[in-house]
Amino acid sequence: MLLGFTNLLPAVLFVFLAVDKMKKPVVSMHWFRKGLRLHDNPALLAAVQQENVTKMYPVFIIDGDSYQLKHCTALRANFMVECLQDLDQNLRKLGSRLYVGSGDPTEVLPKLWKEWGVTHLTFEEDETGEPYAKQRDEQVLEQAKECGIEIKGFASETIHPLKKYAENAGGSVPNTMGSFQALFGKMGNVPKPMGPPKKFPPADGVDSKTMLPPKRPTDLPWPRNIPREEVRPLWGAKDCENLTPIVRGGEALALKQLKKTVEDRPNYVATFEKPKTSCVATKQMSTTGLSPYMSWGCISPRQLWYAITESSNRSSVSSKSKPPVSLHGQALWRDFNHLMAHDANKEVPGSWGGIEGNKYCRPVPWDDDPEMFAAWKECRTGYPWIDACMKQLQQEGWIHHLGRHAVACFLTRGDLWQSWEKGAVHFESHLLDADYALNGFNWLWLSCSGFFYQYFRCYSPIAFQKKNDPTGAYIRKYIPELRALPAKYIYEPWTAPANVQSNAGVIIGRDYPKPIVDHATESKENMNKMKTAYDVYKERQKQNGNKRSAGTEPAKSPAKKKQKSQR
DNA sequence: TTGGGAGTTGTTCAA
DNA sequence: GTTGAACAACTCCCA
């Protein structure tokens, strides 16, 4: 009996192993949303390294309703198209490919799971709580659970996961950069970035002609149930031709740019101070130009962190720049901003990015003047420096950070007294590097609605650039009608005598607008309005027991209605 | 509890 | 060209 059992053992073991293997043939799907890269992508790596994986499908669903696409310009959509093409090419080099679907992920994905027999799903988590992504993910994950699919999400959009920052902060999330830096110091070493997967499990249809990445922005779907003209500016056929982005999309170009601007320039990196970089460069960017890649996740934040560290270590300069102005500081700002978005949305879901319910936003009684807003976004404020920045945004999808400061200040507390929410939506649609967390943070900051409160420090649309670019080369590039004006008048063309205007071929008021407001008058008046708004807020806070209250109903300011300049 | 110091990136003017 | 003070006075942090 015993002998008989011993003889049977190998056979039993074989059957057991075979059944076990048969029981768990893994078909994994990696769902790309952002994080459009192969390197340092823990979710992708997990999909590839899954035990018993027989097939693996890398998928991207083009979703017209997503934060990235809903309001976007053709220029911005084009960047995404380039990212997807690059991702597909890189996957093909490793024996896989990208499957691109189109439509509502909650409808498209379940069909694909069924068709392909998917058993495991991986993705990069959206920790900021961006409203559309949140509801989409909740629904998709619920559907996946119902289908018996094993789900794994990974937080890799920031240097450390946002939940970890919040945990380590012990209930009180830092809301100043200084305190965030202190928290970052307590987080331990930054984990080393992982390399790309070396090999991919097979996927069906590598050579098939279905589900290929789009070739041009016009191939992209429109948002569902929303009239086109309401959501996407500049989407005529003409707008989609001859695009002039300041950078092109894709992980390959991202890593090339990282090498060119960070890895190969140790002294530049070691001495980098953001406020000292030029915002009027007309030939080569004074900053790294990596932000569009960061917003789509073409470069991992940890890859960036170590590239900066290693490059700086190779520099021989004795005095190196430090956060918050250094390049490491820029990476920290990014995490800090994401943490703030995460925290605001934790308290009131979806409140970040707007005034209503946003715990970090002070209510300010902004005006709502469509004409003022239109002049700002259509580059016709009559202030050449402001209009030139807005023109660069329109043409290239990018402005230097200080240029963004100038135009954001001008629209809100500086001159036009329009709500920052409108400006934020406009930036979201035009910027190649639009990022939910960063965009919200910077608009709060510049409008003095949150994080920055020194409203008496106000950018002048004239003086600020005069000192950096006394010849006005930047203005001449983006506002060609002013090209021939003497430097003396380039920042204030309305002050040029009639014969000077005539000689330069531009008549102010006919060929280029007169200033929409008088900066000296408006900025002073607006400072008083800010003071009133702050006083009202303080009073309310007292009544609420000094608790940080969400910005709901703006206090009515007694200030008189803005009058347009008659000059 | 309170007061001093710091806060990524303001402007203007005088010396 | 550079530097520093005045402008009028914000919030948050920390001792």
PDB file of N, CA and C in Angstrom, chain A residues 495-543:
ATOM      1  N   THR A 495       2.289 106.007 -25.609  1.00  0.00           N
ATOM      2  CA  THR A 495       2.989 107.254 -25.287  1.00  0.00           C
ATOM      3  C   THR A 495       3.833 107.762 -26.468  1.00  0.00           C
ATOM      4  N   ALA A 496       3.919 106.960 -27.514  1.00  0.00           N
ATOM      5  CA  ALA A 496       4.722 107.377 -28.675  1.00  0.00           C
ATOM      6  C   ALA A 496       4.022 108.518 -29.416  1.00  0.00           C
ATOM      7  N   PRO A 497       4.750 109.577 -29.753  1.00  0.00           N
ATOM      8  CA  PRO A 497       4.160 110.673 -30.527  1.00  0.00           C
ATOM      9  C   PRO A 497       3.624 110.166 -31.877  1.00  0.00           C
ATOM     10  N   ALA A 498       2.670 110.906 -32.401  1.00  0.00           N
ATOM     11  CA  ALA A 498       2.003 110.484 -33.636  1.00  0.00           C
ATOM     12  C   ALA A 498       2.997 110.215 -34.766  1.00  0.00           C
ATOM     13  N   ASN A 499       4.010 111.055 -34.898  1.00  0.00           N
ATOM     14  CA  ASN A 499       4.943 110.843 -36.019  1.00  0.00           C
ATOM     15  C   ASN A 499       5.789 109.581 -35.828  1.00  0.00           C
ATOM     16  N   VAL A 500       6.082 109.246 -34.560  1.00  0.00           N
ATOM     17  CA  VAL A 500       6.845 108.017 -34.275  1.00  0.00           C
ATOM     18  C   VAL A 500       5.991 106.803 -34.627  1.00  0.00           C
ATOM     19  N   GLN A 501       4.731 106.848 -34.244  1.00  0.00           N
ATOM     20  CA  GLN A 501       3.807 105.749 -34.576  1.00  0.00           C
ATOM     21  C   GLN A 501       3.707 105.597 -36.089  1.00  0.00           C
ATOM     22  N   SER A 502       3.551 106.717 -36.745  1.00  0.00           N
ATOM     23  CA  SER A 502       3.405 106.702 -38.194  1.00  0.00           C
ATOM     24  C   SER A 502       4.653 106.133 -38.870  1.00  0.00           C
ATOM     25  N   ASN A 503       5.827 106.563 -38.405  1.00  0.00           N
ATOM     26  CA  ASN A 503       7.089 106.053 -38.984  1.00  0.00           C
ATOM     27  C   ASN A 503       7.252 104.551 -38.751  1.00  0.00           C
ATOM     28  N   ALA A 504       6.723 104.061 -37.594  1.00  0.00           N
ATOM     29  CA  ALA A 504       6.860 102.634 -37.268  1.00  0.00           C
ATOM     30  C   ALA A 504       5.766 101.801 -37.930  1.00  0.00           C
ATOM     31  N   GLY A 505       4.850 102.481 -38.601  1.00  0.00           N
ATOM     32  CA  GLY A 505       3.784 101.768 -39.317  1.00  0.00           C
ATOM     33  C   GLY A 505       2.722 101.199 -38.402  1.00  0.00           C
ATOM     34  N   VAL A 506       2.563 101.786 -37.240  1.00  0.00           N
ATOM     35  CA  VAL A 506       1.528 101.311 -36.327  1.00  0.00           C
ATOM     36  C   VAL A 506       0.847 102.507 -35.660  1.00  0.00           C
ATOM     37  N   ILE A 507      -0.446 102.576 -35.792  1.00  0.00           N
ATOM     38  CA  ILE A 507      -1.205 103.627 -35.115  1.00  0.00           C
ATOM     39  C   ILE A 507      -1.935 102.982 -33.936  1.00  0.00           C
ATOM     40  N   ILE A 508      -1.615 103.460 -32.730  1.00  0.00           N
ATOM     41  CA  ILE A 508      -2.218 102.877 -31.530  1.00  0.00           C
ATOM     42  C   ILE A 508      -3.696 103.271 -31.476  1.00  0.00           C
ATOM     43  N   GLY A 509      -4.531 102.267 -31.289  1.00  0.00           N
ATOM     44  CA  GLY A 509      -5.974 102.501 -31.334  1.00  0.00           C
ATOM     45  C   GLY A 509      -6.545 102.024 -32.661  1.00  0.00           C
ATOM     46  N   ARG A 510      -5.684 101.869 -33.647  1.00  0.00           N
ATOM     47  CA  ARG A 510      -6.148 101.364 -34.947  1.00  0.00           C
ATOM     48  C   ARG A 510      -5.483 100.012 -35.259  1.00  0.00           C
ATOM     49  N   ASP A 511      -4.144  99.985 -35.215  1.00  0.00           N
ATOM     50  CA  ASP A 511      -3.407  98.754 -35.542  1.00  0.00           C
ATOM     51  C   ASP A 511      -3.082  97.927 -34.302  1.00  0.00           C
ATOM     52  N   TYR A 512      -3.049  98.567 -33.190  1.00  0.00           N
ATOM     53  CA  TYR A 512      -2.801  97.875 -31.914  1.00  0.00           C
ATOM     54  C   TYR A 512      -3.604  98.620 -30.856  1.00  0.00           C
ATOM     55  N   PRO A 513      -4.274  97.878 -29.928  1.00  0.00           N
ATOM     56  CA  PRO A 513      -5.215  98.556 -29.014  1.00  0.00           C
ATOM     57  C   PRO A 513      -4.564  99.515 -28.025  1.00  0.00           C
ATOM     58  N   LYS A 514      -5.357 100.473 -27.597  1.00  0.00           N
ATOM     59  CA  LYS A 514      -4.969 101.324 -26.473  1.00  0.00           C
ATOM     60  C   LYS A 514      -5.091 100.480 -25.210  1.00  0.00           C
ATOM     61  N   PRO A 515      -4.397 100.844 -24.140  1.00  0.00           N
ATOM     62  CA  PRO A 515      -4.483 100.033 -22.915  1.00  0.00           C
ATOM     63  C   PRO A 515      -5.921  99.929 -22.409  1.00  0.00           C
ATOM     64  N   ILE A 516      -6.290  98.712 -22.037  1.00  0.00           N
ATOM     65  CA  ILE A 516      -7.681  98.439 -21.644  1.00  0.00           C
ATOM     66  C   ILE A 516      -8.022  99.089 -20.309  1.00  0.00           C
ATOM     67  N   VAL A 517      -7.032  99.228 -19.440  1.00  0.00           N
ATOM     68  CA  VAL A 517      -7.210  99.939 -18.162  1.00  0.00           C
ATOM     69  C   VAL A 517      -5.939 100.738 -17.885  1.00  0.00           C
ATOM     70  N   ASP A 518      -6.025 101.629 -16.928  1.00  0.00           N
ATOM     71  CA  ASP A 518      -4.829 102.357 -16.503  1.00  0.00           C
ATOM     72  C   ASP A 518      -4.227 101.617 -15.315  1.00  0.00           C
ATOM     73  N   HIS A 519      -3.060 101.026 -15.529  1.00  0.00           N
ATOM     74  CA  HIS A 519      -2.481 100.148 -14.506  1.00  0.00           C
ATOM     75  C   HIS A 519      -2.262 100.863 -13.177  1.00  0.00           C
ATOM     76  N   ALA A 520      -1.749 102.074 -13.239  1.00  0.00           N
ATOM     77  CA  ALA A 520      -1.429 102.791 -12.002  1.00  0.00           C
ATOM     78  C   ALA A 520      -2.684 102.970 -11.135  1.00  0.00           C
ATOM     79  N   THR A 521      -3.781 103.344 -11.781  1.00  0.00           N
ATOM     80  CA  THR A 521      -5.025 103.568 -11.047  1.00  0.00           C
ATOM     81  C   THR A 521      -5.625 102.253 -10.552  1.00  0.00           C
ATOM     82  N   GLU A 522      -5.739 101.298 -11.487  1.00  0.00           N
ATOM     83  CA  GLU A 522      -6.428 100.043 -11.158  1.00  0.00           C
ATOM     84  C   GLU A 522      -5.710  99.248 -10.084  1.00  0.00           C
ATOM     85  N   SER A 523      -4.385  99.170 -10.204  1.00  0.00           N
ATOM     86  CA  SER A 523      -3.664  98.317  -9.251  1.00  0.00           C
ATOM     87  C   SER A 523      -3.804  98.863  -7.835  1.00  0.00           C
ATOM     88  N   LYS A 524      -3.815 100.159  -7.728  1.00  0.00           N
ATOM     89  CA  LYS A 524      -3.960 100.777  -6.412  1.00  0.00           C
ATOM     90  C   LYS A 524      -5.363 100.507  -5.843  1.00  0.00           C
ATOM     91  N   GLU A 525      -6.336 100.684  -6.698  1.00  0.00           N
ATOM     92  CA  GLU A 525      -7.718 100.460  -6.276  1.00  0.00           C
ATOM     93  C   GLU A 525      -7.931  98.992  -5.885  1.00  0.00           C
ATOM     94  N   ASN A 526      -7.315  98.100  -6.678  1.00  0.00           N
ATOM     95  CA  ASN A 526      -7.480  96.672  -6.412  1.00  0.00           C
ATOM     96  C   ASN A 526      -6.822  96.250  -5.102  1.00  0.00           C
ATOM     97  N   MET A 527      -5.740  96.931  -4.735  1.00  0.00           N
ATOM     98  CA  MET A 527      -5.114  96.623  -3.452  1.00  0.00           C
ATOM     99  C   MET A 527      -6.085  96.940  -2.319  1.00  0.00           C
ATOM    100  N   ASN A 528      -6.804  98.023  -2.451  1.00  0.00           N
ATOM    101  CA  ASN A 528      -7.809  98.366  -1.436  1.00  0.00           C
ATOM    102  C   ASN A 528      -8.919  97.325  -1.384  1.00  0.00           C
ATOM    103  N   LYS A 529      -9.297  96.841  -2.576  1.00  0.00           N
ATOM    104  CA  LYS A 529     -10.341  95.807  -2.616  1.00  0.00           C
ATOM    105  C   LYS A 529      -9.859  94.530  -1.950  1.00  0.00           C
ATOM    106  N   MET A 530      -8.588  94.208  -2.167  1.00  0.00           N
ATOM    107  CA  MET A 530      -8.034  93.004  -1.536  1.00  0.00           C
ATOM    108  C   MET A 530      -8.040  93.171  -0.023  1.00  0.00           C
ATOM    109  N   LYS A 531      -7.689  94.343   0.419  1.00  0.00           N
ATOM    110  CA  LYS A 531      -7.658  94.588   1.865  1.00  0.00           C
ATOM    111  C   LYS A 531      -9.050  94.361   2.464  1.00  0.00           C
ATOM    112  N   THR A 532     -10.059  94.897   1.771  1.00  0.00           N
ATOM    113  CA  THR A 532     -11.438  94.720   2.247  1.00  0.00           C
ATOM    114  C   THR A 532     -11.808  93.237   2.278  1.00  0.00           C
ATOM    115  N   ALA A 533     -11.469  92.521   1.199  1.00  0.00           N
ATOM    116  CA  ALA A 533     -11.811  91.096   1.127  1.00  0.00           C
ATOM    117  C   ALA A 533     -11.127  90.328   2.268  1.00  0.00           C
ATOM    118  N   TYR A 534      -9.874  90.679   2.554  1.00  0.00           N
ATOM    119  CA  TYR A 534      -9.145  90.006   3.632  1.00  0.00           C
ATOM    120  C   TYR A 534      -9.778  90.315   4.989  1.00  0.00           C
ATOM    121  N   ASP A 535     -10.171  91.571   5.164  1.00  0.00           N
ATOM    122  CA  ASP A 535     -10.785  91.967   6.441  1.00  0.00           C
ATOM    123  C   ASP A 535     -12.086  91.207   6.685  1.00  0.00           C
ATOM    124  N   VAL A 536     -12.876  91.095   5.621  1.00  0.00           N
ATOM    125  CA  VAL A 536     -14.150  90.376   5.729  1.00  0.00           C
ATOM    126  C   VAL A 536     -13.877  88.905   6.075  1.00  0.00           C
ATOM    127  N   TYR A 537     -12.867  88.352   5.426  1.00  0.00           N
ATOM    128  CA  TYR A 537     -12.505  86.946   5.680  1.00  0.00           C
ATOM    129  C   TYR A 537     -12.077  86.757   7.136  1.00  0.00           C
ATOM    130  N   LYS A 538     -11.270  87.704   7.591  1.00  0.00           N
ATOM    131  CA  LYS A 538     -10.764  87.624   8.974  1.00  0.00           C
ATOM    132  C   LYS A 538     -11.936  87.656   9.972  1.00  0.00           C
ATOM    133  N   GLU A 539     -12.860  88.532   9.688  1.00  0.00           N
ATOM    134  CA  GLU A 539     -14.026  88.680  10.564  1.00  0.00           C
ATOM    135  C   GLU A 539     -14.824  87.375  10.606  1.00  0.00           C
ATOM    136  N   ARG A 540     -14.998  86.774   9.417  1.00  0.00           N
ATOM    137  CA  ARG A 540     -15.745  85.510   9.350  1.00  0.00           C
ATOM    138  C   ARG A 540     -15.015  84.405  10.082  1.00  0.00           C
ATOM    139  N   GLN A 541     -13.694  84.438   9.956  1.00  0.00           N
ATOM    140  CA  GLN A 541     -12.883  83.423  10.629  1.00  0.00           C
ATOM    141  C   GLN A 541     -13.062  83.505  12.135  1.00  0.00           C
ATOM    142  N   LYS A 542     -13.095  84.749  12.609  1.00  0.00           N
ATOM    143  CA  LYS A 542     -13.287  84.964  14.051  1.00  0.00           C
ATOM    144  C   LYS A 542     -14.606  84.334  14.491  1.00  0.00           C
ATOM    145  N   GLN A 543     -15.631  84.600  13.677  1.00  0.00           N
ATOM    146  CA  GLN A 543     -16.956  84.055  14.012  1.00  0.00           C
ATOM    147  C   GLN A 543     -16.966  82.534  13.977  1.00  0.00           C
TER     148      GLN A 543
END
